Amino acid sequence: MRRRRAAVDLFPVNVWPPFVDAVVLALAAFVLVTMLALVAQQALLKRLHEGDRELQSLRADKERIERRLRALAPSGTIEVEEGKVILQGEVLFDSGSDELRVAGRAFLERIGPNLAALLAAEPEQMLLIGGHTDDRALRGDALFASNWELSTARAVAVTRVLTDAGVPRARIVAAGFGAEHPRVANTDEDARRKNRRIEVLLVPIRSVASR
């Protein structure tokens, strides 16, 4: 009579505890990754909300500044466009010159105190005086070698009058842009007239100076 063979144990070692541990670790990793993703999503949403609030604040600042700029000349003697006061070059200077006309100087002296009051109401802003020309090259006997130099000299001349009229020197800066940033295409004389100008705009102090 044959002996019955002993049953063979296919799993001599109990594999269930390690298997369960592996599953638990996998689930824990999944939960951790999910939590990290949720935290990152919440942080992103928070940044988006903060960015939206900052954008709304910037828009409100721009609208407030434009209202104050328009109040400088209710009679329409100047233009306000995209937050900039625009003074036509012919009002202030003779062709090719950086010497202010008598009427132009008088006008700047009148608006200087108003600009100083505007800066007092906007402590984080300063004035940028930008000189612009049309695209025509200067004559060979011109006082300046290029439109860039002419526009810079004109901006400096305007800045000097405004500081003499009460605008703090630490709150104003002059810059020349030549013909590089026209309001309109230089297609005819009327367009070129619009491009020969001085722009006065408020910019954040931190954008042009450490303080």
Coordinates of N, CA and C in Angstrom, one line a residue:
M1 N 0.8 -1.2 0.0 CA 0.0 0.0 0.0 C 0.9 1.3 0.0
R2 N 0.6 2.1 -1.0 CA 1.5 3.3 -1.1 C 1.2 4.3 0.0
R3 N 2.2 5.0 0.3 CA 2.0 6.1 1.3 C 1.6 7.4 0.5
R4 N 0.7 8.0 1.2 CA 0.2 9.3 0.6 C 1.2 10.4 0.8
R5 N 1.5 11.1 -0.4 CA 2.5 12.1 -0.3 C 2.0 13.3 0.6
A6 N 2.9 13.9 1.3 CA 2.5 15.1 2.1 C 2.2 16.2 1.2
A7 N 1.2 17.0 1.5 CA 0.9 18.2 0.7 C 2.0 19.2 0.7
V8 N 2.2 19.7 -0.5 CA 3.3 20.6 -0.7 C 2.8 22.1 -0.5
D9 N 3.4 22.8 0.4 CA 3.0 24.2 0.6 C 3.6 25.1 -0.4
L10 N 2.8 25.7 -1.3 CA 3.3 26.5 -2.4 C 3.9 27.8 -1.8
F11 N 3.5 28.3 -0.7 CA 4.0 29.5 -0.1 C 4.5 29.2 1.3
P12 N 5.8 28.7 1.3 CA 6.3 28.4 2.6 C 6.4 29.6 3.5
V13 N 6.5 30.8 2.9 CA 6.6 32.0 3.7 C 5.3 32.7 3.5
N14 N 4.8 33.3 4.6 CA 3.5 34.0 4.6 C 3.8 35.4 3.8
V15 N 3.2 35.5 2.6 CA 3.5 36.7 1.8 C 2.5 37.8 2.0
W16 N 1.4 37.5 2.7 CA 0.4 38.5 2.8 C 0.8 39.8 3.6
P17 N 1.5 39.7 4.7 CA 1.9 40.9 5.4 C 2.7 41.8 4.5
P18 N 3.8 41.4 3.8 CA 4.5 42.3 2.9 C 3.6 42.8 1.8
F19 N 2.7 42.0 1.2 CA 1.9 42.4 0.2 C 0.9 43.6 0.7
V20 N 0.4 43.3 1.8 CA -0.5 44.4 2.4 C 0.3 45.6 2.7
D21 N 1.5 45.5 3.2 CA 2.4 46.7 3.4 C 2.6 47.4 2.1
A22 N 2.9 46.7 1.1 CA 3.1 47.4 -0.2 C 1.9 48.1 -0.7
V23 N 0.7 47.5 -0.5 CA -0.5 48.2 -1.0 C -0.7 49.4 -0.1
V24 N -0.5 49.3 1.2 CA -0.7 50.4 2.1 C 0.3 51.6 1.7
L25 N 1.5 51.2 1.4 CA 2.5 52.2 1.0 C 2.1 52.9 -0.3
A26 N 1.6 52.1 -1.3 CA 1.1 52.7 -2.5 C 0.0 53.6 -2.3
L27 N -1.0 53.2 -1.5 CA -2.1 54.1 -1.2 C -1.7 55.3 -0.5
A28 N -0.7 55.2 0.4 CA -0.2 56.4 1.2 C 0.5 57.3 0.2
A29 N 1.2 56.8 -0.7 CA 1.9 57.6 -1.7 C 0.9 58.3 -2.6
F30 N -0.2 57.6 -3.0 CA -1.2 58.2 -3.8 C -1.9 59.4 -3.1
V31 N -2.2 59.1 -1.8 CA -2.9 60.1 -1.0 C -2.0 61.3 -0.8
L32 N -0.6 61.1 -0.6 CA 0.3 62.2 -0.4 C 0.4 63.0 -1.7
V33 N 0.5 62.3 -2.9 CA 0.6 63.0 -4.1 C -0.7 63.9 -4.4
T34 N -1.8 63.3 -4.1 CA -3.1 64.0 -4.2 C -3.2 65.2 -3.3
M35 N -2.7 65.1 -2.1 CA -2.7 66.2 -1.2 C -1.8 67.3 -1.7
L36 N -0.6 66.9 -2.1 CA 0.3 67.9 -2.6 C -0.2 68.6 -3.9
A37 N -0.9 67.9 -4.7 CA -1.6 68.5 -5.9 C -2.6 69.5 -5.5
L38 N -3.4 69.1 -4.4 CA -4.5 70.0 -3.9 C -3.9 71.3 -3.3
V39 N -2.8 71.1 -2.6 CA -2.1 72.3 -2.0 C -1.6 73.2 -3.1
A40 N -0.9 72.6 -4.1 CA -0.4 73.4 -5.2 C -1.5 74.1 -5.9
Q41 N -2.6 73.4 -6.1 CA -3.8 74.0 -6.8 C -4.3 75.2 -6.0
Q42 N -4.4 75.0 -4.7 CA -4.9 76.1 -3.8 C -3.9 77.3 -3.9
A43 N -2.6 77.0 -3.9 CA -1.6 78.1 -3.9 C -1.7 78.8 -5.2
L44 N -2.0 78.1 -6.3 CA -2.1 78.7 -7.6 C -3.4 79.6 -7.7
L45 N -4.5 79.1 -7.2 CA -5.7 79.9 -7.1 C -5.5 81.1 -6.3
K46 N -4.8 81.0 -5.2 CA -4.5 82.2 -4.3 C -3.7 83.2 -5.1
R47 N -2.7 82.8 -5.8 CA -1.9 83.7 -6.6 C -2.7 84.4 -7.7
L48 N -3.6 83.6 -8.3 CA -4.4 84.1 -9.4 C -5.4 85.2 -8.8
H49 N -6.0 84.9 -7.6 CA -6.8 85.9 -7.0 C -6.1 87.2 -6.6
E50 N -4.8 87.0 -6.1 CA -4.0 88.1 -5.7 C -3.6 88.9 -6.9
G51 N -3.3 88.2 -8.0 CA -3.0 88.9 -9.3 C -4.2 89.7 -9.8
D52 N -5.4 89.1 -9.7 CA -6.6 89.8 -10.1 C -6.8 91.0 -9.3
R53 N -6.6 90.9 -8.0 CA -6.8 92.1 -7.1 C -5.8 93.2 -7.4
E54 N -4.5 92.8 -7.7 CA -3.5 93.7 -8.1 C -3.8 94.4 -9.4
L55 N -4.3 93.6 -10.3 CA -4.7 94.2 -11.6 C -5.8 95.2 -11.4
Q56 N -6.8 94.9 -10.6 CA -7.9 95.8 -10.4 C -7.4 97.1 -9.7
S57 N -6.4 96.9 -8.8 CA -5.9 98.1 -8.1 C -5.1 99.0 -9.1
L58 N -4.4 98.3 -10.0 CA -3.6 99.1 -11.0 C -4.6 99.9 -11.9
R59 N -5.7 99.2 -12.3 CA -6.7 99.9 -13.1 C -7.3 101.1 -12.4
A60 N -7.6 100.9 -11.1 CA -8.1 102.0 -10.3 C -7.1 103.1 -10.2
D61 N -5.8 102.8 -10.0 CA -4.8 103.8 -9.9 C -4.7 104.6 -11.2
K62 N -4.7 103.9 -12.3 CA -4.6 104.5 -13.6 C -5.8 105.5 -13.9
E63 N -7.0 105.0 -13.5 CA -8.2 105.9 -13.7 C -8.1 107.1 -12.8
R64 N -7.7 106.9 -11.6 CA -7.5 108.1 -10.7 C -6.5 109.1 -11.2
I65 N -5.4 108.6 -11.6 CA -4.3 109.5 -12.1 C -4.8 110.2 -13.4
E66 N -5.5 109.5 -14.3 CA -6.0 110.2 -15.5 C -7.0 111.3 -15.2
R67 N -7.8 111.0 -14.2 CA -8.8 112.1 -13.8 C -8.0 113.3 -13.3
R68 N -7.0 113.1 -12.5 CA -6.2 114.2 -12.0 C -5.4 114.9 -13.0
L69 N -5.0 114.2 -14.0 CA -4.2 114.8 -15.1 C -5.2 115.7 -16.0
R70 N -6.4 115.1 -16.2 CA -7.4 115.9 -17.0 C -7.8 117.2 -16.3
A71 N -7.7 117.1 -15.0 CA -8.1 118.3 -14.2 C -7.1 119.4 -14.3
L72 N -5.9 119.1 -14.8 CA -4.9 120.2 -15.0 C -5.3 121.2 -16.0
A73 N -6.0 120.8 -17.0 CA -6.3 121.7 -18.1 C -7.8 121.5 -18.5
P74 N -8.8 121.9 -17.7 CA -10.2 121.7 -18.1 C -10.6 122.4 -19.4
S75 N -9.8 123.4 -19.8 CA -10.2 124.2 -21.0 C -9.7 123.5 -22.2
G76 N -9.0 122.4 -22.1 CA -8.6 121.6 -23.3 C -7.3 122.1 -23.9
T77 N -6.5 122.9 -23.2 CA -5.2 123.4 -23.7 C -4.2 122.3 -23.9
I78 N -4.4 121.1 -23.2 CA -3.5 120.0 -23.4 C -4.4 118.8 -23.6
E79 N -3.7 117.7 -24.1 CA -4.3 116.4 -24.4 C -3.9 115.4 -23.3
V80 N -4.8 114.6 -22.9 CA -4.5 113.5 -22.0 C -4.9 112.2 -22.8
E81 N -3.9 111.3 -23.0 CA -4.1 110.1 -23.7 C -3.3 109.0 -23.1
E82 N -4.1 107.9 -22.7 CA -3.5 106.8 -22.0 C -2.6 107.2 -20.8
G83 N -3.2 108.1 -20.0 CA -2.5 108.5 -18.8 C -1.3 109.4 -19.0
K84 N -1.2 110.0 -20.2 CA -0.1 110.9 -20.5 C -0.6 112.3 -20.8
V85 N 0.0 113.3 -20.3 CA -0.3 114.7 -20.8 C 0.6 115.0 -22.0
I86 N 0.0 115.4 -23.1 CA 0.7 115.6 -24.4 C 0.7 117.1 -24.7
L87 N 1.9 117.6 -24.8 CA 2.1 119.0 -25.2 C 2.7 119.0 -26.6
Q88 N 2.1 119.7 -27.6 CA 2.6 119.7 -28.9 C 3.9 120.6 -29.0
G89 N 4.8 120.1 -29.8 CA 6.1 120.7 -29.8 C 6.1 122.1 -30.3
E90 N 5.2 122.5 -31.3 CA 5.1 123.8 -31.8 C 4.7 124.8 -30.8
V91 N 4.0 124.4 -29.8 CA 3.5 125.3 -28.7 C 4.7 125.7 -27.9
L92 N 5.7 124.8 -27.7 CA 6.8 125.0 -26.8 C 8.1 125.5 -27.5
F93 N 8.4 125.0 -28.7 CA 9.7 125.2 -29.3 C 9.6 125.7 -30.7
D94 N 10.6 126.4 -31.2 CA 10.7 126.6 -32.6 C 11.4 125.4 -33.2
S95 N 11.2 125.2 -34.5 CA 11.7 124.1 -35.2 C 13.3 123.9 -35.0
G96 N 13.6 122.7 -34.6 CA 15.0 122.4 -34.4 C 15.7 123.0 -33.2
S97 N 14.9 123.6 -32.3 CA 15.5 124.3 -31.2 C 15.0 123.7 -29.9
D98 N 15.9 123.8 -28.8 CA 15.5 123.4 -27.5 C 15.2 124.5 -26.6
E99 N 15.2 125.8 -27.2 CA 14.9 126.9 -26.4 C 13.4 127.2 -26.3
L100 N 12.8 127.2 -25.2 CA 11.4 127.4 -25.0 C 10.9 128.7 -25.5
R101 N 9.7 128.7 -26.2 CA 9.1 130.0 -26.6 C 8.6 130.7 -25.3
V102 N 8.4 131.9 -25.4 CA 7.9 132.7 -24.2 C 6.5 132.1 -23.8
A103 N 5.6 131.9 -24.7 CA 4.3 131.4 -24.4 C 4.4 130.0 -23.8
G104 N 5.3 129.2 -24.4 CA 5.4 127.8 -23.9 C 6.0 127.8 -22.5
R105 N 7.0 128.6 -22.2 CA 7.5 128.7 -20.8 C 6.5 129.2 -19.8
A106 N 5.7 130.2 -20.2 CA 4.6 130.7 -19.3 C 3.6 129.6 -19.0
F107 N 3.3 128.8 -20.0 CA 2.3 127.7 -19.8 C 2.9 126.7 -18.8
L108 N 4.1 126.3 -19.0 CA 4.7 125.3 -18.1 C 4.8 125.9 -16.7
E109 N 5.1 127.1 -16.5 CA 5.1 127.8 -15.2 C 3.8 127.7 -14.5
R110 N 2.7 127.8 -15.4 CA 1.3 127.8 -14.8 C 1.0 126.4 -14.3
I111 N 1.4 125.3 -15.1 CA 1.0 124.0 -14.7 C 1.9 123.3 -13.7
G112 N 3.1 124.0 -13.5 CA 4.1 123.4 -12.6 C 3.6 123.2 -11.2
P113 N 2.9 124.2 -10.6 CA 2.4 124.0 -9.2 C 1.3 122.9 -9.2
N114 N 0.5 122.8 -10.2 CA -0.5 121.7 -10.3 C 0.1 120.4 -10.3
L115 N 1.2 120.2 -11.1 CA 1.9 119.0 -11.2 C 2.6 118.6 -9.8
A116 N 3.1 119.6 -9.1 CA 3.6 119.4 -7.8 C 2.6 119.0 -6.8
A117 N 1.4 119.5 -6.9 CA 0.3 119.1 -6.1 C -0.2 117.7 -6.4
L118 N -0.1 117.3 -7.7 CA -0.5 116.0 -8.1 C 0.5 115.0 -7.5
L119 N 1.8 115.3 -7.5 CA 2.8 114.4 -6.9 C 2.7 114.3 -5.4
A120 N 2.2 115.4 -4.8 CA 2.0 115.3 -3.3 C 0.9 114.3 -3.0
A121 N -0.1 114.2 -3.9 CA -1.2 113.3 -3.7 C -0.9 111.9 -4.2
E122 N 0.2 111.7 -4.9 CA 0.6 110.4 -5.4 C 2.0 110.1 -4.9
P123 N 2.3 109.8 -3.6 CA 3.6 109.7 -3.1 C 4.5 108.6 -3.7
E124 N 3.9 107.6 -4.3 CA 4.7 106.5 -4.9 C 5.0 106.8 -6.4
Q125 N 4.6 107.9 -6.9 CA 4.8 108.2 -8.3 C 5.8 109.4 -8.5
M126 N 6.4 109.4 -9.7 CA 7.2 110.5 -10.1 C 6.9 110.9 -11.6
L127 N 7.3 112.1 -12.0 CA 7.0 112.6 -13.4 C 8.2 112.1 -14.3
L128 N 7.7 111.6 -15.5 CA 8.7 111.3 -16.5 C 8.4 112.3 -17.7
I129 N 9.3 113.1 -18.0 CA 9.2 114.1 -19.1 C 9.8 113.5 -20.4
G130 N 9.0 113.1 -21.4 CA 9.6 112.5 -22.5 C 9.5 113.4 -23.8
G131 N 10.7 113.6 -24.4 CA 10.7 114.3 -25.6 C 10.6 113.4 -26.9
H132 N 9.8 113.9 -27.9 CA 9.6 113.1 -29.1 C 9.7 114.0 -30.3
T133 N 10.2 113.5 -31.4 CA 10.3 114.2 -32.7 C 9.6 113.4 -33.8
D134 N 9.5 114.1 -35.0 CA 9.0 113.3 -36.1 C 10.2 112.6 -36.7
D135 N 10.0 112.0 -37.9 CA 11.1 111.1 -38.5 C 12.0 111.9 -39.5
R136 N 11.8 113.2 -39.6 CA 12.7 113.9 -40.6 C 14.1 114.1 -40.0
A137 N 15.1 113.9 -40.8 CA 16.5 114.1 -40.3 C 16.7 115.6 -40.2
L138 N 17.6 116.0 -39.2 CA 17.9 117.4 -39.0 C 18.8 117.9 -40.1
R139 N 18.8 119.2 -40.4 CA 19.6 119.8 -41.4 C 21.1 119.6 -41.0
G140 N 22.0 119.8 -41.9 CA 23.4 119.6 -41.7 C 23.9 120.7 -40.7
D141 N 23.3 121.9 -40.8 CA 23.8 123.0 -39.9 C 22.9 123.1 -38.6
A142 N 22.2 122.0 -38.3 CA 21.3 122.0 -37.1 C 22.2 122.1 -35.8
L143 N 21.6 122.5 -34.7 CA 22.3 122.6 -33.4 C 22.6 121.2 -32.9
F144 N 21.7 120.2 -33.3 CA 21.9 118.9 -32.7 C 22.2 117.9 -33.8
A145 N 23.0 116.9 -33.4 CA 23.4 115.9 -34.4 C 22.3 114.9 -34.8
S146 N 21.3 114.7 -34.0 CA 20.2 113.8 -34.2 C 19.0 114.2 -33.5
N147 N 17.8 113.6 -34.0 CA 16.6 113.8 -33.3 C 16.6 113.3 -31.9
W148 N 17.4 112.3 -31.6 CA 17.4 111.7 -30.3 C 18.0 112.8 -29.3
E149 N 19.1 113.5 -29.8 CA 19.7 114.5 -28.9 C 18.8 115.7 -28.8
L150 N 18.1 116.1 -29.9 CA 17.1 117.2 -29.8 C 16.0 116.9 -28.8
S151 N 15.4 115.7 -28.9 CA 14.3 115.4 -28.0 C 14.8 115.3 -26.6
T152 N 16.0 114.9 -26.3 CA 16.5 114.9 -24.9 C 16.7 116.3 -24.4
A153 N 17.3 117.2 -25.2 CA 17.5 118.5 -24.8 C 16.2 119.2 -24.5
R154 N 15.2 119.0 -25.3 CA 13.8 119.6 -25.1 C 13.2 119.1 -23.8
A155 N 13.4 117.8 -23.5 CA 12.8 117.2 -22.3 C 13.5 117.8 -21.1
V156 N 14.8 118.0 -21.2 CA 15.6 118.7 -20.1 C 15.1 120.1 -19.9
A157 N 14.9 120.8 -21.0 CA 14.5 122.2 -20.9 C 13.1 122.3 -20.2
V158 N 12.2 121.4 -20.5 CA 10.9 121.4 -19.8 C 11.0 121.1 -18.4
T159 N 11.9 120.1 -18.1 CA 12.1 119.7 -16.7 C 12.6 120.8 -15.8
R160 N 13.5 121.6 -16.4 CA 14.1 122.7 -15.6 C 13.0 123.7 -15.3
V161 N 12.2 124.0 -16.2 CA 11.1 125.0 -15.9 C 10.2 124.5 -14.8
L162 N 9.8 123.2 -15.0 CA 8.9 122.6 -14.0 C 9.5 122.6 -12.6
T163 N 10.8 122.3 -12.5 CA 11.4 122.2 -11.1 C 11.5 123.7 -10.6
D164 N 11.7 124.6 -11.4 CA 11.7 126.0 -11.0 C 10.3 126.5 -10.5
A165 N 9.3 125.8 -11.1 CA 7.9 126.1 -10.8 C 7.4 125.4 -9.5
G166 N 8.2 124.5 -8.9 CA 7.8 123.9 -7.7 C 7.8 122.4 -7.7
V167 N 8.1 121.7 -8.9 CA 8.1 120.3 -8.9 C 9.4 119.8 -8.2
P168 N 9.3 118.9 -7.2 CA 10.6 118.5 -6.5 C 11.5 117.8 -7.5
R169 N 12.8 118.1 -7.4 CA 13.8 117.5 -8.3 C 13.9 116.0 -8.2
A170 N 13.6 115.5 -7.0 CA 13.7 114.1 -6.7 C 12.5 113.3 -7.3
R171 N 11.6 114.1 -7.8 CA 10.3 113.4 -8.3 C 10.1 113.6 -9.8
I172 N 11.2 113.9 -10.5 CA 11.0 114.2 -12.0 C 12.3 113.7 -12.7
V173 N 12.1 113.2 -13.9 CA 13.2 112.7 -14.7 C 12.9 113.0 -16.2
A174 N 14.0 113.3 -16.9 CA 13.8 113.7 -18.4 C 14.4 112.6 -19.2
A175 N 13.7 112.3 -20.4 CA 14.2 111.3 -21.3 C 13.9 111.7 -22.7
G176 N 14.8 111.4 -23.7 CA 14.6 111.7 -25.1 C 14.3 110.4 -25.8
F177 N 13.3 110.4 -26.7 CA 13.0 109.2 -27.4 C 13.1 109.4 -28.9
G178 N 13.6 110.5 -29.4 CA 13.8 110.8 -30.8 C 12.5 110.5 -31.6
A179 N 12.6 109.9 -32.7 CA 11.4 109.6 -33.5 C 11.0 108.1 -33.4
E180 N 11.4 107.4 -32.4 CA 11.2 106.0 -32.3 C 9.8 105.6 -31.8
H181 N 9.1 106.5 -31.2 CA 7.8 106.1 -30.6 C 6.7 107.1 -31.1
P182 N 6.4 107.1 -32.4 CA 5.4 108.1 -32.9 C 4.0 107.8 -32.4
R183 N 3.2 108.8 -32.2 CA 1.7 108.6 -31.9 C 1.0 108.0 -33.1
V184 N 1.4 108.5 -34.3 CA 0.8 108.0 -35.5 C 1.9 107.9 -36.6
A185 N 1.6 107.2 -37.6 CA 2.6 107.0 -38.7 C 2.9 108.3 -39.3
N186 N 4.2 108.5 -39.6 CA 4.7 109.8 -40.2 C 4.4 109.9 -41.7
T187 N 3.1 109.9 -42.0 CA 2.7 109.9 -43.4 C 2.5 111.3 -44.1
D188 N 2.3 112.3 -43.3 CA 2.1 113.6 -43.9 C 2.5 114.6 -42.8
E189 N 2.4 115.9 -43.1 CA 2.8 117.0 -42.2 C 1.9 117.0 -41.0
D190 N 0.6 116.8 -41.1 CA -0.2 116.8 -40.0 C 0.1 115.7 -39.0
A191 N 0.5 114.5 -39.5 CA 0.9 113.4 -38.7 C 2.2 113.7 -38.0
R192 N 3.1 114.3 -38.7 CA 4.4 114.7 -38.1 C 4.2 115.7 -37.0
R193 N 3.3 116.6 -37.2 CA 3.1 117.6 -36.2 C 2.6 116.9 -34.9
K194 N 1.8 115.9 -35.0 CA 1.3 115.2 -33.8 C 2.5 114.5 -33.1
N195 N 3.4 114.1 -33.9 CA 4.5 113.3 -33.3 C 5.6 114.2 -32.7
R196 N 5.7 115.5 -33.0 CA 6.6 116.4 -32.4 C 5.9 116.9 -31.1
R197 N 6.4 116.3 -30.0 CA 5.6 116.6 -28.7 C 6.5 116.3 -27.5
I198 N 6.0 116.8 -26.4 CA 6.5 116.5 -25.1 C 5.4 115.8 -24.3
E199 N 5.8 114.6 -23.7 CA 4.8 113.9 -22.9 C 5.2 114.0 -21.5
V200 N 4.2 114.2 -20.6 CA 4.3 114.2 -19.2 C 3.5 113.1 -18.6
L201 N 4.1 112.1 -17.9 CA 3.4 111.0 -17.4 C 3.9 110.6 -16.0
L202 N 3.0 110.1 -15.2 CA 3.3 109.6 -13.9 C 3.8 108.1 -14.0
V203 N 4.9 107.8 -13.4 CA 5.4 106.4 -13.4 C 5.8 106.1 -11.9
P204 N 5.7 104.8 -11.6 CA 6.1 104.4 -10.2 C 7.6 104.8 -10.0
I205 N 7.9 105.3 -8.8 CA 9.2 105.7 -8.5 C 10.2 104.5 -8.6
R206 N 9.7 103.3 -8.1 CA 10.5 102.1 -8.2 C 10.9 101.7 -9.6
S207 N 10.2 102.2 -10.6 CA 10.5 101.7 -11.9 C 11.6 102.5 -12.6
V208 N 12.0 103.6 -12.0 CA 13.1 104.4 -12.5 C 14.2 104.7 -11.5
A209 N 13.9 104.4 -10.2 CA 14.9 104.8 -9.2 C 14.8 103.8 -8.0
S210 N 15.8 103.7 -7.2 CA 15.7 102.8 -6.0 C 14.8 103.4 -5.0
R211 N 14.7 104.7 -5.0 CA 13.7 105.5 -4.2 C 13.7 106.9 -4.6

